[in-house]
Structures are given as structure tokens and as C-alpha cells.
PDB file of C-alpha atoms in Angstrom:
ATOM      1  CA  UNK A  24      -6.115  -4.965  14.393  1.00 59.00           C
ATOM      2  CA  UNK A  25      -8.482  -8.146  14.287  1.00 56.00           C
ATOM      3  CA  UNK A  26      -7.886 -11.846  14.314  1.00 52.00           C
ATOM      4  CA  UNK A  27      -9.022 -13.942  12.251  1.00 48.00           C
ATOM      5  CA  UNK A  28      -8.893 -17.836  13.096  1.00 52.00           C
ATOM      6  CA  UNK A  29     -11.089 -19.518  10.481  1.00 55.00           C
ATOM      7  CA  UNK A  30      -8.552 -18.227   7.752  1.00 66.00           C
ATOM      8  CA  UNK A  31      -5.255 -17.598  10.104  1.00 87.00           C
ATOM      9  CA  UNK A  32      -4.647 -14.509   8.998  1.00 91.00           C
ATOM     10  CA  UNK A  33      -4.835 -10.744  10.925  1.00 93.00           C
ATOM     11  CA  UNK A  34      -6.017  -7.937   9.758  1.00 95.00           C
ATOM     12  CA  UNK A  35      -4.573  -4.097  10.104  1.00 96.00           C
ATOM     13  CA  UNK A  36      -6.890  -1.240   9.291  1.00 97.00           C
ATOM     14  CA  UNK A  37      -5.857   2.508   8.566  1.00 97.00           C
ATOM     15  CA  UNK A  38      -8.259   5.049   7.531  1.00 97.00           C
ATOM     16  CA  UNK A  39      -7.438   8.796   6.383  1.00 96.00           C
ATOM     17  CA  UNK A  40     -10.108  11.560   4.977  1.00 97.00           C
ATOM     18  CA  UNK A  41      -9.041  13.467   2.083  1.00 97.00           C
ATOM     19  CA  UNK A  42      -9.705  16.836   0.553  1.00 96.00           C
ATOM     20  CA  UNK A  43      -9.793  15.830  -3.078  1.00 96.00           C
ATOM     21  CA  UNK A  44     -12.033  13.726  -5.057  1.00 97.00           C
ATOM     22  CA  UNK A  45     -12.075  10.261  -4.512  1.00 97.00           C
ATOM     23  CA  UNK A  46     -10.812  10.130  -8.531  1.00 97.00           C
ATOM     24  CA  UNK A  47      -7.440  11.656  -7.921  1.00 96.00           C
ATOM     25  CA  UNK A  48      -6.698  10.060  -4.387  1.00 97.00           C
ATOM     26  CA  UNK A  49      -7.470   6.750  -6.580  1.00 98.00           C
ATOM     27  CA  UNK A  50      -5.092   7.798  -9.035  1.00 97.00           C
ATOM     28  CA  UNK A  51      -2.274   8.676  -6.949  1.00 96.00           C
ATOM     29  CA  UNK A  52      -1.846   4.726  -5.937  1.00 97.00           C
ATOM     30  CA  UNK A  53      -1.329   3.546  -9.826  1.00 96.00           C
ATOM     31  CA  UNK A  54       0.782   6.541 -10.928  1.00 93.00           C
ATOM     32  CA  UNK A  55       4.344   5.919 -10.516  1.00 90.00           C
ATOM     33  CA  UNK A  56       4.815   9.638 -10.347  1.00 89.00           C
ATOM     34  CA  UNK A  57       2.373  10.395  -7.827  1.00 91.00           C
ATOM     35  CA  UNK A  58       3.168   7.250  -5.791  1.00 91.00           C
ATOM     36  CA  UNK A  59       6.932   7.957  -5.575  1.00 88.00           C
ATOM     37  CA  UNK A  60       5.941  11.637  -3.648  1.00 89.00           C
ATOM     38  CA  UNK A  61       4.109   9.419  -1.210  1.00 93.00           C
ATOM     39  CA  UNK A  62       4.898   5.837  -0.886  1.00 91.00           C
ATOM     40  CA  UNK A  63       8.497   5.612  -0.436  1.00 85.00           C
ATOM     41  CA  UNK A  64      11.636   7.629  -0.760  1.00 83.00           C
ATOM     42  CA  UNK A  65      13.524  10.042   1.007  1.00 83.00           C
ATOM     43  CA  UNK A  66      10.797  12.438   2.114  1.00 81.00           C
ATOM     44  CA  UNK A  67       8.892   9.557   3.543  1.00 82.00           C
ATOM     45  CA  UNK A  68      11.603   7.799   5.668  1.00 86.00           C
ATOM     46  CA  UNK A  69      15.381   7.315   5.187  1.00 89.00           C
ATOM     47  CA  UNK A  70      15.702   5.352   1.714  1.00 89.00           C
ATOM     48  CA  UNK A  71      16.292   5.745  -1.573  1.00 92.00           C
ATOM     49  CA  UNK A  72      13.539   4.997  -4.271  1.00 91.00           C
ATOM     50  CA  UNK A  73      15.500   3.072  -7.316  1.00 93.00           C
ATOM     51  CA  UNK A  74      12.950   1.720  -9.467  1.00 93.00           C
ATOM     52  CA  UNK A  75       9.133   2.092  -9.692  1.00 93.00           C
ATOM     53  CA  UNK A  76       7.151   0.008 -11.931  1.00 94.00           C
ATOM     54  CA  UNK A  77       3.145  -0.361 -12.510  1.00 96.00           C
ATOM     55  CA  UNK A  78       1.274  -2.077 -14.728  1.00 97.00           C
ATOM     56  CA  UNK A  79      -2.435  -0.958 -13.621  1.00 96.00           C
ATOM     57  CA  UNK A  80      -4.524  -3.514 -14.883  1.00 97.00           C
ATOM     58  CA  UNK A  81      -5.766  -6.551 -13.231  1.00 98.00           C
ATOM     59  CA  UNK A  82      -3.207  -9.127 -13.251  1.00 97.00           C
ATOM     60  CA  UNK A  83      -0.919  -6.235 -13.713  1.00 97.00           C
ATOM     61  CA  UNK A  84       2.181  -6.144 -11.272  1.00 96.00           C
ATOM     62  CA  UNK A  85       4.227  -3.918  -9.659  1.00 95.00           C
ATOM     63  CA  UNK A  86       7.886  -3.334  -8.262  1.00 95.00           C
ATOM     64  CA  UNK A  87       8.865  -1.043  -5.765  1.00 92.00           C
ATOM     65  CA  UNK A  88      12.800  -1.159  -4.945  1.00 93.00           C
ATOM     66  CA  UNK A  89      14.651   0.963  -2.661  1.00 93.00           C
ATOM     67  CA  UNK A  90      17.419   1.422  -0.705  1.00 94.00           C
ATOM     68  CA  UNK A  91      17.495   1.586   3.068  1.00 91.00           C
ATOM     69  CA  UNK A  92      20.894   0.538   5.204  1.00 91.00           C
ATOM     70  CA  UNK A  93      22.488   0.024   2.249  1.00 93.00           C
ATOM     71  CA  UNK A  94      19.916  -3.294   1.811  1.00 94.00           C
ATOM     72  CA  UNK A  95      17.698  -3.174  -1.333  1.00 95.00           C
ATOM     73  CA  UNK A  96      14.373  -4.077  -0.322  1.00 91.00           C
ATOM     74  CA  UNK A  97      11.912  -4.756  -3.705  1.00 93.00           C
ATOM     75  CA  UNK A  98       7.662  -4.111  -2.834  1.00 92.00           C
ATOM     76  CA  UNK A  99       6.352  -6.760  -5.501  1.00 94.00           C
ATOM     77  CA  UNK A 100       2.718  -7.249  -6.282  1.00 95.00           C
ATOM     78  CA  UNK A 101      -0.536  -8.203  -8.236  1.00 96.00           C
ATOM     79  CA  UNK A 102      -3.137  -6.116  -8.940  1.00 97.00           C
ATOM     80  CA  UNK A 103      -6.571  -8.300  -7.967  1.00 98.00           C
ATOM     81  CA  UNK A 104      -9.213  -5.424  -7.995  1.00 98.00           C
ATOM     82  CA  UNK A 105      -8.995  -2.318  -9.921  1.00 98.00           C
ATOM     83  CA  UNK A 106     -12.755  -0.445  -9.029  1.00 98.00           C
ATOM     84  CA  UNK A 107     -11.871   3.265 -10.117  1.00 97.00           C
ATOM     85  CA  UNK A 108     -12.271   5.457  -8.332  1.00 97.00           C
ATOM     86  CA  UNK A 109     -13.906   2.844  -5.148  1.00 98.00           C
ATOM     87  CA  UNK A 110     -12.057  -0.412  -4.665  1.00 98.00           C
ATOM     88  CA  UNK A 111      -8.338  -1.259  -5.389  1.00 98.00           C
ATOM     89  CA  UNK A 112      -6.928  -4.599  -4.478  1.00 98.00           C
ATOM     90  CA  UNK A 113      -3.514  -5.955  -4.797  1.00 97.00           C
ATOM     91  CA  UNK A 114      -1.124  -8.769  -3.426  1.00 95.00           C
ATOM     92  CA  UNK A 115       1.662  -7.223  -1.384  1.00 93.00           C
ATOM     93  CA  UNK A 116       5.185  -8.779  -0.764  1.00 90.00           C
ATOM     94  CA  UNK A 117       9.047  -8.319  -0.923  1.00 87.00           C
ATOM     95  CA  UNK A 118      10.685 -10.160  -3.459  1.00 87.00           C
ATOM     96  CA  UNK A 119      12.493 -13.277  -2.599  1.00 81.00           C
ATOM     97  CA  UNK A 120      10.950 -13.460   0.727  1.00 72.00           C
ATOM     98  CA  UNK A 121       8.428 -16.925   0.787  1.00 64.00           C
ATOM     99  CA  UNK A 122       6.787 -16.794   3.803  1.00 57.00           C
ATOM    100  CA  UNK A 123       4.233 -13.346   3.289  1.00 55.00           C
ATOM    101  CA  UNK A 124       1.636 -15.704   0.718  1.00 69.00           C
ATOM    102  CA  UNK A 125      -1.290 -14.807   1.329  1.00 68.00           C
ATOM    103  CA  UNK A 126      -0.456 -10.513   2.337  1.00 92.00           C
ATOM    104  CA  UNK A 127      -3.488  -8.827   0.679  1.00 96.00           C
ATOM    105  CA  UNK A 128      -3.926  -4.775   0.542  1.00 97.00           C
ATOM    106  CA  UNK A 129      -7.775  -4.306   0.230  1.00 98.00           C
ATOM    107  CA  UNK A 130      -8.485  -0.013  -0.427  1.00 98.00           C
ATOM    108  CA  UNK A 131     -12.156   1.232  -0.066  1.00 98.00           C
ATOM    109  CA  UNK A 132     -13.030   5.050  -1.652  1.00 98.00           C
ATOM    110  CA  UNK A 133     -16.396   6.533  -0.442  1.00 98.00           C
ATOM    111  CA  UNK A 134     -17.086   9.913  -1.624  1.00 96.00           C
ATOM    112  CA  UNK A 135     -17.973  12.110   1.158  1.00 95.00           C
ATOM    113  CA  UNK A 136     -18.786  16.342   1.734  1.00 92.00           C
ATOM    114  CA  UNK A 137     -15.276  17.615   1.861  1.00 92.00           C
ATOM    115  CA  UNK A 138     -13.252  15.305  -0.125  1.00 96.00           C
ATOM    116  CA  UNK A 139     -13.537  11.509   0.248  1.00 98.00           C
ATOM    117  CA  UNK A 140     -12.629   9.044   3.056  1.00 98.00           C
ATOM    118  CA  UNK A 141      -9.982   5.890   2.325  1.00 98.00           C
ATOM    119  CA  UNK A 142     -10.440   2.791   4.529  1.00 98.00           C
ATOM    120  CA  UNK A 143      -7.002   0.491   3.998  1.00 98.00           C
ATOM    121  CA  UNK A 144      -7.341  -3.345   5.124  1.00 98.00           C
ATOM    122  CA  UNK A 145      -3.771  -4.986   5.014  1.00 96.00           C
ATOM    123  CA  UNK A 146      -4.084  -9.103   5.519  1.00 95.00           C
ATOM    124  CA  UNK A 147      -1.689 -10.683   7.190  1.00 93.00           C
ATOM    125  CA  UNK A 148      -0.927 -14.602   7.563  1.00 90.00           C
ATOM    126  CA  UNK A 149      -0.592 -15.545  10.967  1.00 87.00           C
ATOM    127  CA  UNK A 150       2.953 -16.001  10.750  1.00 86.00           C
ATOM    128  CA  UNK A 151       3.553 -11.927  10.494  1.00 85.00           C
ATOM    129  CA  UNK A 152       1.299 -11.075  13.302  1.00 88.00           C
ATOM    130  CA  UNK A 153       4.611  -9.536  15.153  1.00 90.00           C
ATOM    131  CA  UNK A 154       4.920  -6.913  12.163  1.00 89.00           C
ATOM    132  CA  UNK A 155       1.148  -6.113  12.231  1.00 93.00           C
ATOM    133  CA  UNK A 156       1.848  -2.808  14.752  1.00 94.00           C
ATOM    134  CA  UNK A 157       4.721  -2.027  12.556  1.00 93.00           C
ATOM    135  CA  UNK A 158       2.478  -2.107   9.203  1.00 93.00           C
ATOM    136  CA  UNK A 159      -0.186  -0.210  10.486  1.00 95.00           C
ATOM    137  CA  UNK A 160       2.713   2.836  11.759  1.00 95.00           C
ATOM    138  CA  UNK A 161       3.960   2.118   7.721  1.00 93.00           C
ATOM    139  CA  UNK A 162       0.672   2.584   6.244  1.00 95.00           C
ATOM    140  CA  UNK A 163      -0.390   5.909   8.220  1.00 96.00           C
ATOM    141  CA  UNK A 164       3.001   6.969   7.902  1.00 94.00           C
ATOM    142  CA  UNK A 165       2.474   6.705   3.860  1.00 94.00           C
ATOM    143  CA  UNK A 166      -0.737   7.865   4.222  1.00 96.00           C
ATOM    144  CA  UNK A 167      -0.131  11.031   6.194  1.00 95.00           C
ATOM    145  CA  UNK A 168       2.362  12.140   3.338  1.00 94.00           C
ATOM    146  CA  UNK A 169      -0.346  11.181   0.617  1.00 95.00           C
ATOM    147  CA  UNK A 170      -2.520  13.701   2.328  1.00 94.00           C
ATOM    148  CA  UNK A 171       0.290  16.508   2.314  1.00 93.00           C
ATOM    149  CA  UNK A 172       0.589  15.898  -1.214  1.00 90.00           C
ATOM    150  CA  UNK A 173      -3.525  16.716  -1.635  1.00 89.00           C
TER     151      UNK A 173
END
């Protein structure tokens, strides 16, 4: 996790290697099927996966909603970069919560012997520093169970 004061924001980095080409672990982020084996449901933690929406195109947006505790929670976003199969960019935010501008999910694919290797940079503002430990645990949980899926 690093700090960044000039622009107020932190930073939380995950990174997972991957047995399959960097094209299909690209793939697996903007197809709903594919992302609802890893991202959320019931095989990832205790919730319920509702609705999954993408529109993977820059400018595109998503919607994530499920159910956890009986609360519906919905994962909106914009998609900023879309690099296939190298760089994929997107805002990242839950619907009708204000305060997460300027939450940024920055994805970097480099081919490599065995597979390829996925470096995940989540911005924070300042103000969400206290979830930053709890993002990261998110993120590598989400990743570990797109690697099971590979």
C-alpha cells in the first residue's frame, strides 16, 4: 500500500500469475459469465449475485448488485482503458454512495513463460484509507478464485 500526498489518494496493489494466456484472463473481467464465477457470488463469499451488467467499451459502464445481510450493495463503474489483452481501466464505486470519487482500478497483463502475470492498482481517495487493508484482502480474495477458475 503507498501514499500518495501530491494527489491525496492511496494506492493498494495485488498481483497474481496465471496459467492461461494473457487473452482469456483479459476476457474473464468483461464477460458477465466469466466474471460472475469469480467476482462475486456465493462461491466467493456469502452473497447473492442479482444482476450483472457490462458494456465493454470505453465509456461503457457496469453494474454489479448483490445481496449480502440482506443489504443490496450495487459495484457501478466506467470503463476508462480497454488495452486487450494488456491494460484495463475502470472507475469503481457503489451506487448512491458520494464520497469514493476519484476510486480508480488500473489492471496491467504481461505475457510471461507459463501463463501471464496480472498486476492490480486500486486508487483510493484519502478519505477511504481505513478500507485500503480490507480492499486489498477483497481483491486477492477475487483473484484467488479467478485463478481456480483457469
Amino acid at each position: 500500500m503507498t501514499h500518495s500526498p501530491a494527489s491525496d489518494t492511496v494506492d493498494v496493489t495485488v498481483h497474481r500469475a496465471f496459467a492461461a494466456s494473457a487473452e482469456r484472463v483479459f476476457d474473464a473481467w468483461l464477460t458477465p459469465r466469466l466474471l460472475g464465477q469469480w467476482m462475486f457470488g456465493p462461491d466467493i463469499r456469502d452473497e447473492k449475485l442479482l444482476r450483472l451488467d457490462v458494456d465493454p467499451r470505453v465509456g461503457g459502464r457496469f453494474s454489479m448488485l448483490v445481496e449480502r445481510d440482506g443489504e443490496r450493495i450495487d459495484h457501478v463503474g466506467e470503463y476508462l482503458v480497454i488495452e486487450r489483452p494488456h491494460r484495463l481501466s475502470f472507475t469503481w464505486t457503489i451506487a448512491g454512495e458520494a464520497d469514493q470519487d476519484g476510486s480508480r482500478v488500473d489492471i496491467a497483463i504481461t505475457p510471461a513463460s507459463a501463463g501471464c502475470e496480472l498486476r492490480l492498482t486500486h486508487t483510493l481517495p484519502r478519505a477511504w484509507a481505513d478500507y485500503a487493508d480490507r480492499t486489498q484482502q477483497g481483491w486477492s480474495t477475487m483473484l484467488d478464485a479467478l485463478h481456480a477458475v483457469f
